[in-house]
XYZ file of N, CA, C and O in Angstrom:
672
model
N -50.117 -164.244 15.233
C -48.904 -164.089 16.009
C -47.719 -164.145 15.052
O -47.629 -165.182 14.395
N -46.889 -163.299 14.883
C -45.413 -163.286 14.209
C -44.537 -163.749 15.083
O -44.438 -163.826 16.307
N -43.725 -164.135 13.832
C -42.258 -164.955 14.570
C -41.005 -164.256 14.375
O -40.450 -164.216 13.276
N -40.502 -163.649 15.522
C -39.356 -163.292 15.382
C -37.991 -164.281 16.555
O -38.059 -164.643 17.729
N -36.783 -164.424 15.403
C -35.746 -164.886 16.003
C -35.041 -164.014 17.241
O -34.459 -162.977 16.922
N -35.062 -164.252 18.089
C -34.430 -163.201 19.670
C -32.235 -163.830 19.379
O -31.242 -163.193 19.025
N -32.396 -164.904 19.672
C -30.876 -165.366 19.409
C -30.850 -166.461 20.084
O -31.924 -166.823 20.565
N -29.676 -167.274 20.312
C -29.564 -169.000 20.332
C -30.149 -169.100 21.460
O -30.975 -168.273 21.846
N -29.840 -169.989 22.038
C -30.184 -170.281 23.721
C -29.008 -170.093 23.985
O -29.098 -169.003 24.549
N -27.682 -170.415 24.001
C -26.601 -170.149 24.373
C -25.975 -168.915 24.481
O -24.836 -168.681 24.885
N -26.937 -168.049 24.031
C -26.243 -166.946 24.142
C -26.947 -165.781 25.115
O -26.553 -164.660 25.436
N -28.383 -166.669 25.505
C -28.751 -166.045 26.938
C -28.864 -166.905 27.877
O -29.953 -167.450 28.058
N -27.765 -167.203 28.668
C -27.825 -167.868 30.190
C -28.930 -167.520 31.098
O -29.945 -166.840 30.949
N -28.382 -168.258 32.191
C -29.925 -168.191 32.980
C -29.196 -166.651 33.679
O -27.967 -166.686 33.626
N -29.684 -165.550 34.209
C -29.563 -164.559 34.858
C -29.078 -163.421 33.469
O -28.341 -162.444 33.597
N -29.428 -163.674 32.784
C -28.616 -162.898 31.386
C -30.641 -162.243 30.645
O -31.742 -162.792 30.696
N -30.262 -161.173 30.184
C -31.371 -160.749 29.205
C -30.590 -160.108 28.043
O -29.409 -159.890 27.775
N -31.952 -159.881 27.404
C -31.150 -158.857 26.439
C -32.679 -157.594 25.827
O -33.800 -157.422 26.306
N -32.043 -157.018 24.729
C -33.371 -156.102 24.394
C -33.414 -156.101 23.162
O -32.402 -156.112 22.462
N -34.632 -156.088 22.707
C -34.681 -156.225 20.914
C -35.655 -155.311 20.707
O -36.517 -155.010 21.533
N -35.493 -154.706 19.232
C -36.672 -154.041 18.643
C -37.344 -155.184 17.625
O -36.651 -155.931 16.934
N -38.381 -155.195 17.639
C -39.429 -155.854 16.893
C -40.611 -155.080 16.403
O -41.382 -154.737 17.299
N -40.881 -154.784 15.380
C -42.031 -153.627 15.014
C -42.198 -152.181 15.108
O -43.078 -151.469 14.625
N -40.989 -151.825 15.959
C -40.781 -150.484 16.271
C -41.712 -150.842 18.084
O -42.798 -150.366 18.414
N -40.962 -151.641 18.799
C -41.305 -151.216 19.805
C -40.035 -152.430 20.668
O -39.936 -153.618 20.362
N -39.448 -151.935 21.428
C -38.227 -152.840 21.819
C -38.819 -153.606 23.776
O -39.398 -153.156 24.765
N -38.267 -154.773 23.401
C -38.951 -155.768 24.610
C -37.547 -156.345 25.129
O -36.467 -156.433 24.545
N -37.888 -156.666 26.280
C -36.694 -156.882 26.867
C -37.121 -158.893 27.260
O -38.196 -159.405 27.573
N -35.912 -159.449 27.076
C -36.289 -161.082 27.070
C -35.445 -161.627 27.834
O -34.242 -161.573 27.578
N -35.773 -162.048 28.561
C -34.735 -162.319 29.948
C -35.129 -164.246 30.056
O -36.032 -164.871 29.501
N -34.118 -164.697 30.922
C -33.625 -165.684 30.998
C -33.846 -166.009 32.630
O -33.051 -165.542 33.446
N -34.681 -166.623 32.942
C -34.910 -166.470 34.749
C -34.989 -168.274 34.860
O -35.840 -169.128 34.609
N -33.502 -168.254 35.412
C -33.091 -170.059 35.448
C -33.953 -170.649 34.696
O -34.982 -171.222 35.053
N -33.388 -170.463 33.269
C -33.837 -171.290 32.782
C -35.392 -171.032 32.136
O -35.806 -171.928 31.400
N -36.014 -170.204 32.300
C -37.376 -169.962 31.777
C -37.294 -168.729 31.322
O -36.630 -167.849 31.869
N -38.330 -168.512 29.730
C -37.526 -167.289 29.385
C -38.891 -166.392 29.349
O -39.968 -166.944 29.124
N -38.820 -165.292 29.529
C -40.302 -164.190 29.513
C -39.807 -162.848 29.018
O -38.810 -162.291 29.477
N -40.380 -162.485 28.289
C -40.786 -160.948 27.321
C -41.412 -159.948 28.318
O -42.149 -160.479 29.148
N -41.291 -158.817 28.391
C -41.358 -157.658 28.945
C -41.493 -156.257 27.688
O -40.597 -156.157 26.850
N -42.640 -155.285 27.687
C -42.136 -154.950 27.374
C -41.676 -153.841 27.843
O -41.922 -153.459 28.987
N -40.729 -152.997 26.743
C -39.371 -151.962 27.594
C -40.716 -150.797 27.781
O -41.201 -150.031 26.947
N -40.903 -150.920 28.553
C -41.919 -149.415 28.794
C -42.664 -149.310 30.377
O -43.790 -149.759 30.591
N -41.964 -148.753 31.241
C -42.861 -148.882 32.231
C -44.086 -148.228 32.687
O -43.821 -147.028 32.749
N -45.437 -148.454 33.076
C -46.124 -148.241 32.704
C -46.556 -146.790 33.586
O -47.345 -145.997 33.073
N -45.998 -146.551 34.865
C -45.240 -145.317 35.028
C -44.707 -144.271 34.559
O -45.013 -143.286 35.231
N -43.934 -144.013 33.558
C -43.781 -142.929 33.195
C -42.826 -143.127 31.839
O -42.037 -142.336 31.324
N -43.273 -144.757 31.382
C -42.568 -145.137 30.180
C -41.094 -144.882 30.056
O -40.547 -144.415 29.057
N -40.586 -145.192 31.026
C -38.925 -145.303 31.382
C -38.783 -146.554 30.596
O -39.763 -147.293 30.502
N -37.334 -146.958 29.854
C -36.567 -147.829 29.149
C -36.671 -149.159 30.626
O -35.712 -149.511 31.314
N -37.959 -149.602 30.740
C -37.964 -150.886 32.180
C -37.085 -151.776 32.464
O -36.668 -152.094 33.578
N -36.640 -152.411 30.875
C -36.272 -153.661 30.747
C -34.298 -153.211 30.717
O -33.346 -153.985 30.813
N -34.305 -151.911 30.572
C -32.729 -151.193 31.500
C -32.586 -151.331 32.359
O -31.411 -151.340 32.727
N -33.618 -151.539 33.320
C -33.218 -151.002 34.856
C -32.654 -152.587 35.477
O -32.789 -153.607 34.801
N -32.062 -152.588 36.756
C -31.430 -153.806 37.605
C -32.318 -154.449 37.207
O -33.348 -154.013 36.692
N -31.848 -156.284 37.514
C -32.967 -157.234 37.772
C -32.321 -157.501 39.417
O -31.168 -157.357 39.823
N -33.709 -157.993 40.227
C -32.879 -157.526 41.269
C -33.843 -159.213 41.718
O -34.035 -160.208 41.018
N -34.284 -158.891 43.230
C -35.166 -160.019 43.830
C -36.114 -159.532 44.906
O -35.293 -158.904 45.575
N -37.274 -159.377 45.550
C -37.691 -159.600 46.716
C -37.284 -159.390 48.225
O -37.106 -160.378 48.938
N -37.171 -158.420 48.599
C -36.948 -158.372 49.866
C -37.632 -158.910 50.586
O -38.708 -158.859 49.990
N -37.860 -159.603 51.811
C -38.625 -160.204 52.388
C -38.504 -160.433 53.990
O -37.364 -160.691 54.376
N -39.622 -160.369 55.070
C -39.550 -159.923 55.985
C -40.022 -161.170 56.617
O -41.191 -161.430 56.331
N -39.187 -162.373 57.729
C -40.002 -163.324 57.666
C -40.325 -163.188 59.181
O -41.177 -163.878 59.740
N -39.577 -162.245 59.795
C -39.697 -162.231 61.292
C -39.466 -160.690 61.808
O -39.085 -159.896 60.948
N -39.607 -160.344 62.757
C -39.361 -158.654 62.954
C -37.925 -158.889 62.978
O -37.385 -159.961 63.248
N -37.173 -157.450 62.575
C -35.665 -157.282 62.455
C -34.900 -158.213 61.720
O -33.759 -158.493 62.088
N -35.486 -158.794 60.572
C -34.985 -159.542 60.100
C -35.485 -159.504 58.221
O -36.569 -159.076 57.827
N -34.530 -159.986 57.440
C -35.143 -159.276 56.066
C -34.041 -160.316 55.398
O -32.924 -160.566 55.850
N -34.796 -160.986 53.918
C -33.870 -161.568 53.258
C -34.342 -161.509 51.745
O -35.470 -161.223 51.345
N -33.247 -161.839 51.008
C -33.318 -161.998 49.396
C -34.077 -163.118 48.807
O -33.629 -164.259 48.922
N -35.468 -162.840 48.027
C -36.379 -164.308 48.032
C -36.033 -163.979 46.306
O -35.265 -163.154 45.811
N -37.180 -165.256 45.489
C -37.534 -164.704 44.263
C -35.628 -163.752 43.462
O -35.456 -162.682 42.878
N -34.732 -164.773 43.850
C -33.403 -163.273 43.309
C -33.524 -163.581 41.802
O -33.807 -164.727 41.455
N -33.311 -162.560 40.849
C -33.360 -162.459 39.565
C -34.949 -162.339 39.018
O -35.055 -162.738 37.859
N -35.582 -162.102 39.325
C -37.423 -162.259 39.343
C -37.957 -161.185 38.764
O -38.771 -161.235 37.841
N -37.399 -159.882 39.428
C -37.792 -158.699 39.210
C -37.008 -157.424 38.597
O -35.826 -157.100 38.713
N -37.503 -157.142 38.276
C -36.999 -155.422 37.197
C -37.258 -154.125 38.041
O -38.244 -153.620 38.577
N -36.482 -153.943 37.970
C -36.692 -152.510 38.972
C -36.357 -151.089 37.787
O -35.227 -150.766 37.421
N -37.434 -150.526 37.429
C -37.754 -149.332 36.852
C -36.254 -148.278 36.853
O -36.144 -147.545 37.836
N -35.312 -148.220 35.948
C -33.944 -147.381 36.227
C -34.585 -145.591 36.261
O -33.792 -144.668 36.449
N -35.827 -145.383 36.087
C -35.961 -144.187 36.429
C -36.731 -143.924 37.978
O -35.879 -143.423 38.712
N -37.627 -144.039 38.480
C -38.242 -144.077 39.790
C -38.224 -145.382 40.754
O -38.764 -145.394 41.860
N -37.687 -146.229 40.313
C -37.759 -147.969 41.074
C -38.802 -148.398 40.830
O -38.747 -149.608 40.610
N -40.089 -147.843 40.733
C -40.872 -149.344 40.461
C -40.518 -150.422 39.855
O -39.691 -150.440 38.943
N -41.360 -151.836 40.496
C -40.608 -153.081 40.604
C -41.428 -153.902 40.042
O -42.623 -153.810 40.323
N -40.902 -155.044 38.979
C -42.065 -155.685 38.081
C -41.572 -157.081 38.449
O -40.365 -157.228 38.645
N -42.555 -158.310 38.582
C -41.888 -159.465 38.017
C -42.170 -159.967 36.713
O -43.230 -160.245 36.152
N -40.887 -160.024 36.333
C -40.235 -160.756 35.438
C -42.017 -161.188 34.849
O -43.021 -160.682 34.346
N -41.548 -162.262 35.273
C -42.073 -163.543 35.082
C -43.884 -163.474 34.606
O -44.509 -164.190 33.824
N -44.235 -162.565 35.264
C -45.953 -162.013 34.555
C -46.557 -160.496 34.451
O -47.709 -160.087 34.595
N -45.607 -159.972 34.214
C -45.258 -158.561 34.240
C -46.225 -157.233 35.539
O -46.356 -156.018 35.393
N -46.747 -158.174 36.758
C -47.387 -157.385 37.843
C -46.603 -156.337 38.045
O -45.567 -156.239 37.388
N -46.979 -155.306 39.046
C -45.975 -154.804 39.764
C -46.155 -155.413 41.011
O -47.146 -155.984 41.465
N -44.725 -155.147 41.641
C -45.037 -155.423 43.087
C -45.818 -155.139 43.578
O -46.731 -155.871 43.961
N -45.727 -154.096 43.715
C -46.434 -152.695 44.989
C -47.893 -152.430 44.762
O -48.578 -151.792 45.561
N -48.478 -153.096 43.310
C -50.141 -153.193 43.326
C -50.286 -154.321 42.407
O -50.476 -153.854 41.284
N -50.280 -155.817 42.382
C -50.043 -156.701 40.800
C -51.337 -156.653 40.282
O -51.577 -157.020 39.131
N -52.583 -156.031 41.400
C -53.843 -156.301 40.643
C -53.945 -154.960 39.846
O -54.876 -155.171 39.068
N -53.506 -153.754 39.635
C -53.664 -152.919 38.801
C -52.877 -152.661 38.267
O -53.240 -152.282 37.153
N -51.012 -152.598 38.503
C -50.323 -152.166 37.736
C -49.723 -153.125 37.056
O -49.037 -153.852 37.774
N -49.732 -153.411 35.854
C -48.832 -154.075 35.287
C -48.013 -153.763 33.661
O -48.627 -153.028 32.888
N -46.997 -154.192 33.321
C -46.609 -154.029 31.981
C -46.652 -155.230 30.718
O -46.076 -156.315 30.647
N -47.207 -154.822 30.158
C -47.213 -156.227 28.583
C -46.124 -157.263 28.735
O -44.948 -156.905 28.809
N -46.406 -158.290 28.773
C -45.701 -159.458 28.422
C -46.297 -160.013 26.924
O -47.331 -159.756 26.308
N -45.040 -160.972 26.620
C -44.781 -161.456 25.345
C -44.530 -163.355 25.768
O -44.092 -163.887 26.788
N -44.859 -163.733 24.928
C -44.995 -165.353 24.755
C -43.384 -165.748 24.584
O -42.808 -165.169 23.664
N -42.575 -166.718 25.418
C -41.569 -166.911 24.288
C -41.281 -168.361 24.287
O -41.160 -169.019 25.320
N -41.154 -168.933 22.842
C -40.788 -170.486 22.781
C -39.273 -170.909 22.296
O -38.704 -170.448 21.307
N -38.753 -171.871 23.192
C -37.412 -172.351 22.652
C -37.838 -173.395 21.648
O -38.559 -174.357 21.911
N -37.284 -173.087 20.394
C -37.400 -174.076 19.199
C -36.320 -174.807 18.881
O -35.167 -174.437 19.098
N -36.747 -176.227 18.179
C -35.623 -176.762 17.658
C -35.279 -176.912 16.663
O -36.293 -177.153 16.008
N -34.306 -176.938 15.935
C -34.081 -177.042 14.530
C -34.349 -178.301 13.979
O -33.291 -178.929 13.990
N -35.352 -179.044 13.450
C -35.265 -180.208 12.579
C -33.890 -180.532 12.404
O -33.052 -179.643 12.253
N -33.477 -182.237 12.415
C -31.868 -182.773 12.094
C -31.768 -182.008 10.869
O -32.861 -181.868 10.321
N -30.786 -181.469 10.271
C -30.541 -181.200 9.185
C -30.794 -179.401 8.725
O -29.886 -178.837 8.114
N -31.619 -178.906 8.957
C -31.791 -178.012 9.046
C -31.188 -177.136 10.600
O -31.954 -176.266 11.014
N -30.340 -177.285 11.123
C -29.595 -176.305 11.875
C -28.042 -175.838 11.343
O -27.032 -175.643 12.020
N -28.239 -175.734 9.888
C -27.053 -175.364 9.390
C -27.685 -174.240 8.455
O -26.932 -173.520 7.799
N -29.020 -174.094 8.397
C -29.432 -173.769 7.616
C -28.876 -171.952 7.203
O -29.625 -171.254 7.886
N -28.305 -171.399 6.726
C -27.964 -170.156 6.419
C -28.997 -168.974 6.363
O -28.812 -167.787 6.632
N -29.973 -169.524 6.002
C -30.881 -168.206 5.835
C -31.685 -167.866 7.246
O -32.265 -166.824 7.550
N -31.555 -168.869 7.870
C -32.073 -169.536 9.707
C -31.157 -168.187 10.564
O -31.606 -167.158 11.069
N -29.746 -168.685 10.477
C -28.235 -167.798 10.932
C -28.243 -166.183 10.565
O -28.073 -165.129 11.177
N -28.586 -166.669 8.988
C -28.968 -164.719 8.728
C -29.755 -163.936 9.625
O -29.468 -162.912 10.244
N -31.260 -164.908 9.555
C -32.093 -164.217 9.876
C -31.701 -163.658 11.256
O -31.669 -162.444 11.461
N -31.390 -164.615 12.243
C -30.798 -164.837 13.620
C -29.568 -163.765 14.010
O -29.517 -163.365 15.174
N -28.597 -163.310 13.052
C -27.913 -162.055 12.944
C -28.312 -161.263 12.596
O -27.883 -160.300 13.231
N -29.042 -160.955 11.794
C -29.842 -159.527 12.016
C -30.656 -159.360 13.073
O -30.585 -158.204 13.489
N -31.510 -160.138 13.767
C -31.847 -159.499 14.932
C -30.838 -159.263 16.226
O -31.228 -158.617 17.199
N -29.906 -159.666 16.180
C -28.829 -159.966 17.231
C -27.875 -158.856 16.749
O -26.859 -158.850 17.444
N -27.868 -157.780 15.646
C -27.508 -156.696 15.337
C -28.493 -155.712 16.004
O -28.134 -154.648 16.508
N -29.697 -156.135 15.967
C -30.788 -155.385 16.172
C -30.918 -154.888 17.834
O -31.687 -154.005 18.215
N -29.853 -155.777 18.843
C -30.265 -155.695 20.449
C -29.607 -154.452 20.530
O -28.727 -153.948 19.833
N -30.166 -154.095 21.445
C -29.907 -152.733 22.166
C -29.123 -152.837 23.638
O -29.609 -153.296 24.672
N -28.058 -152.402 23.494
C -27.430 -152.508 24.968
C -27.917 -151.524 25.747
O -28.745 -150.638 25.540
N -27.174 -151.870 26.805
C -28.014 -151.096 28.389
C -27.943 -149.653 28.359
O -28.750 -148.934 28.948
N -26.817 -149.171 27.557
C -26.749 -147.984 27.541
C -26.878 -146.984 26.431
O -26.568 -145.808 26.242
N -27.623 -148.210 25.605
C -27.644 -147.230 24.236
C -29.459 -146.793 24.988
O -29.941 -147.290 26.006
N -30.212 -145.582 23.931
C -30.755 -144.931 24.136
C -32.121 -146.074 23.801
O -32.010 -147.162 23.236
N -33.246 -145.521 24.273
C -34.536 -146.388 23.448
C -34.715 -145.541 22.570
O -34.734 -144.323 22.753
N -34.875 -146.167 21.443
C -35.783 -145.763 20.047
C -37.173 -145.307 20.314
O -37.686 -144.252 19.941
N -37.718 -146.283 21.033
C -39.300 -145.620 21.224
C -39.597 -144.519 21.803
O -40.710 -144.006 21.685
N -38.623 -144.003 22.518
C -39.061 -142.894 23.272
C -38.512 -141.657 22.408
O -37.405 -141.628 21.870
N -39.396 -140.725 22.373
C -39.421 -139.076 21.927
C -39.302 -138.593 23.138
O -39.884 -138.566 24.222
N -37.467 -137.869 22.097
C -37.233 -136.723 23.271
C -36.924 -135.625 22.200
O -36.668 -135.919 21.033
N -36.968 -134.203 22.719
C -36.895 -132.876 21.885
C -35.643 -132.301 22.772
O -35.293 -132.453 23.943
N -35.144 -131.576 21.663
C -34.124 -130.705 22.290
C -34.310 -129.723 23.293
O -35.163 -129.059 22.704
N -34.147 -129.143 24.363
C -33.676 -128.464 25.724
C -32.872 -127.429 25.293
O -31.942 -128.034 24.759
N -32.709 -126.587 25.218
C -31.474 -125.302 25.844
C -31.909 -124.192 26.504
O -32.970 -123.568 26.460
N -30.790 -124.044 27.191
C -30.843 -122.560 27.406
C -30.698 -121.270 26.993
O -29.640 -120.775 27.380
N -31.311 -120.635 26.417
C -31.246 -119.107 25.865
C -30.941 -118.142 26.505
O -31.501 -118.601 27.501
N -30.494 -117.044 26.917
C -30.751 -116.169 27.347
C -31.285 -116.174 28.620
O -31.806 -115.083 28.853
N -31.373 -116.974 29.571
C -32.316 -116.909 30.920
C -33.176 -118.073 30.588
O -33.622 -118.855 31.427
N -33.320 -118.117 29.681
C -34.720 -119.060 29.032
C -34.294 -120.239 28.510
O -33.266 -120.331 27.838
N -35.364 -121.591 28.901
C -35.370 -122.730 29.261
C -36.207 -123.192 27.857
O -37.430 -123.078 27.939
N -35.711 -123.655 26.703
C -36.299 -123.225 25.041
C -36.675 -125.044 25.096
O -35.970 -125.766 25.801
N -37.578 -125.498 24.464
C -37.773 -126.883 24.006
C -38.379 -126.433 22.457
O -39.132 -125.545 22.056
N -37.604 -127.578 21.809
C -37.765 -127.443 20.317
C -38.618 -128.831 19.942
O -38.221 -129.954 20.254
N -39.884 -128.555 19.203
C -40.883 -128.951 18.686
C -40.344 -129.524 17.220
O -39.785 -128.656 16.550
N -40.421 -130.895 16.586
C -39.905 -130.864 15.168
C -38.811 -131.969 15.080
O -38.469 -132.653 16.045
N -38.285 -132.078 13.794
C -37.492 -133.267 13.332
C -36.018 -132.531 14.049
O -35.243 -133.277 14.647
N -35.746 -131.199 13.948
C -34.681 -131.041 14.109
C -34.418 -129.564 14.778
O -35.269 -128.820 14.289
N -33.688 -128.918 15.588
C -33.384 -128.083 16.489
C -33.498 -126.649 14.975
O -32.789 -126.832 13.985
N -34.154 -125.748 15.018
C -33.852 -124.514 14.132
C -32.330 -124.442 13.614
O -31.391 -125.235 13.676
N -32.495 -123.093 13.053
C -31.132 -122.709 12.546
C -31.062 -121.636 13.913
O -32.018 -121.027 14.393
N -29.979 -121.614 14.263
C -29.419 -120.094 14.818
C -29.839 -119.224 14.862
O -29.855 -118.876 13.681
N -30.527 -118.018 15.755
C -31.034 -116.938 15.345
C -30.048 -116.012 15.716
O -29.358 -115.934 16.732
N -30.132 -115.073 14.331
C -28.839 -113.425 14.665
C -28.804 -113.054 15.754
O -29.763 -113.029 16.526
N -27.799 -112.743 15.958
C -27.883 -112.040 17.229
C -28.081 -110.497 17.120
O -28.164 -109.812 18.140
């Protein structure tokens, strides 16, 4: 098991996540009052950026005509089709015995007295905290190819980089 620094405790509250790349594959680490759980960003659906989408809660039906908010902050709701994960052991709702997405272990550590000043601790701890990915930046893991339109025609480009221009 490798150890990577995510960032302080203070700097993810309880209802707060964030997203990191680690290895070339980015996980989303959320903060659910107080207990913290790894996700990773990939839903297992159609590999949408998961750990983007709302965290939302449970709808719940306890009587006819009647419906309330259970479990709030629990679940991830897929920002491309809605499928809905919890948090907390990465099931899905809507089937937990077959669908689910990778979870990750996570431990709050303490710094030995003396060693929480430590600089190379802080480094390390800012570079991954350079490393998060906000909500709206793009995922790294995912391959996408260029799209245009040509002429009538609907072109996808194969490769590191879109051709040159062709003469007209």
């Amino acid at each position: 098991m490798s150890r990577h620094v995510v960032c302080r405790v203070d700097e993810l509250p309880p209802g707060q996540h964030r997203i990191i790349s680690v290895r070339g594959r980015t996980i989303g680490v959320f903060n659910v009052n107080g207990e913290y759980h790894a996700l990773l960003n990939r839903c297992p659906h159609r590999a949408a950026p998961l750990c983007q989408g709302v965290v939302t809660g449970l709808i719940t039906s306890p009587a006819q005509y009647q419906r309330e908010l259970t479990r709030d902050g629990e679940i991830v709701r897929c920002p491309w089709h809605g499928w809905e994960f919890d948090i907390t052991d990465g099931r899905s709702v809507f089937n937990p015995h077959r669908v689910r997405t990778r979870t990750y272990e996570v431990f709050v550590e303490t710094a030995p007295p003396g060693e929480d000043e430590d600089p190379d601790a802080d480094a390390a701890g800012a570079q991954l905290v350079q490393a998060t990915i906000g909500p709206d930046d793009p995922d790294p893991t995912l391959e996408t190819y260029p799209v245009e339109v040509e002429q009538q025609f609907v072109v996808l480009y194969l490769g590191q980089s879109k051709p040159a221009a062709r003469p007209e």
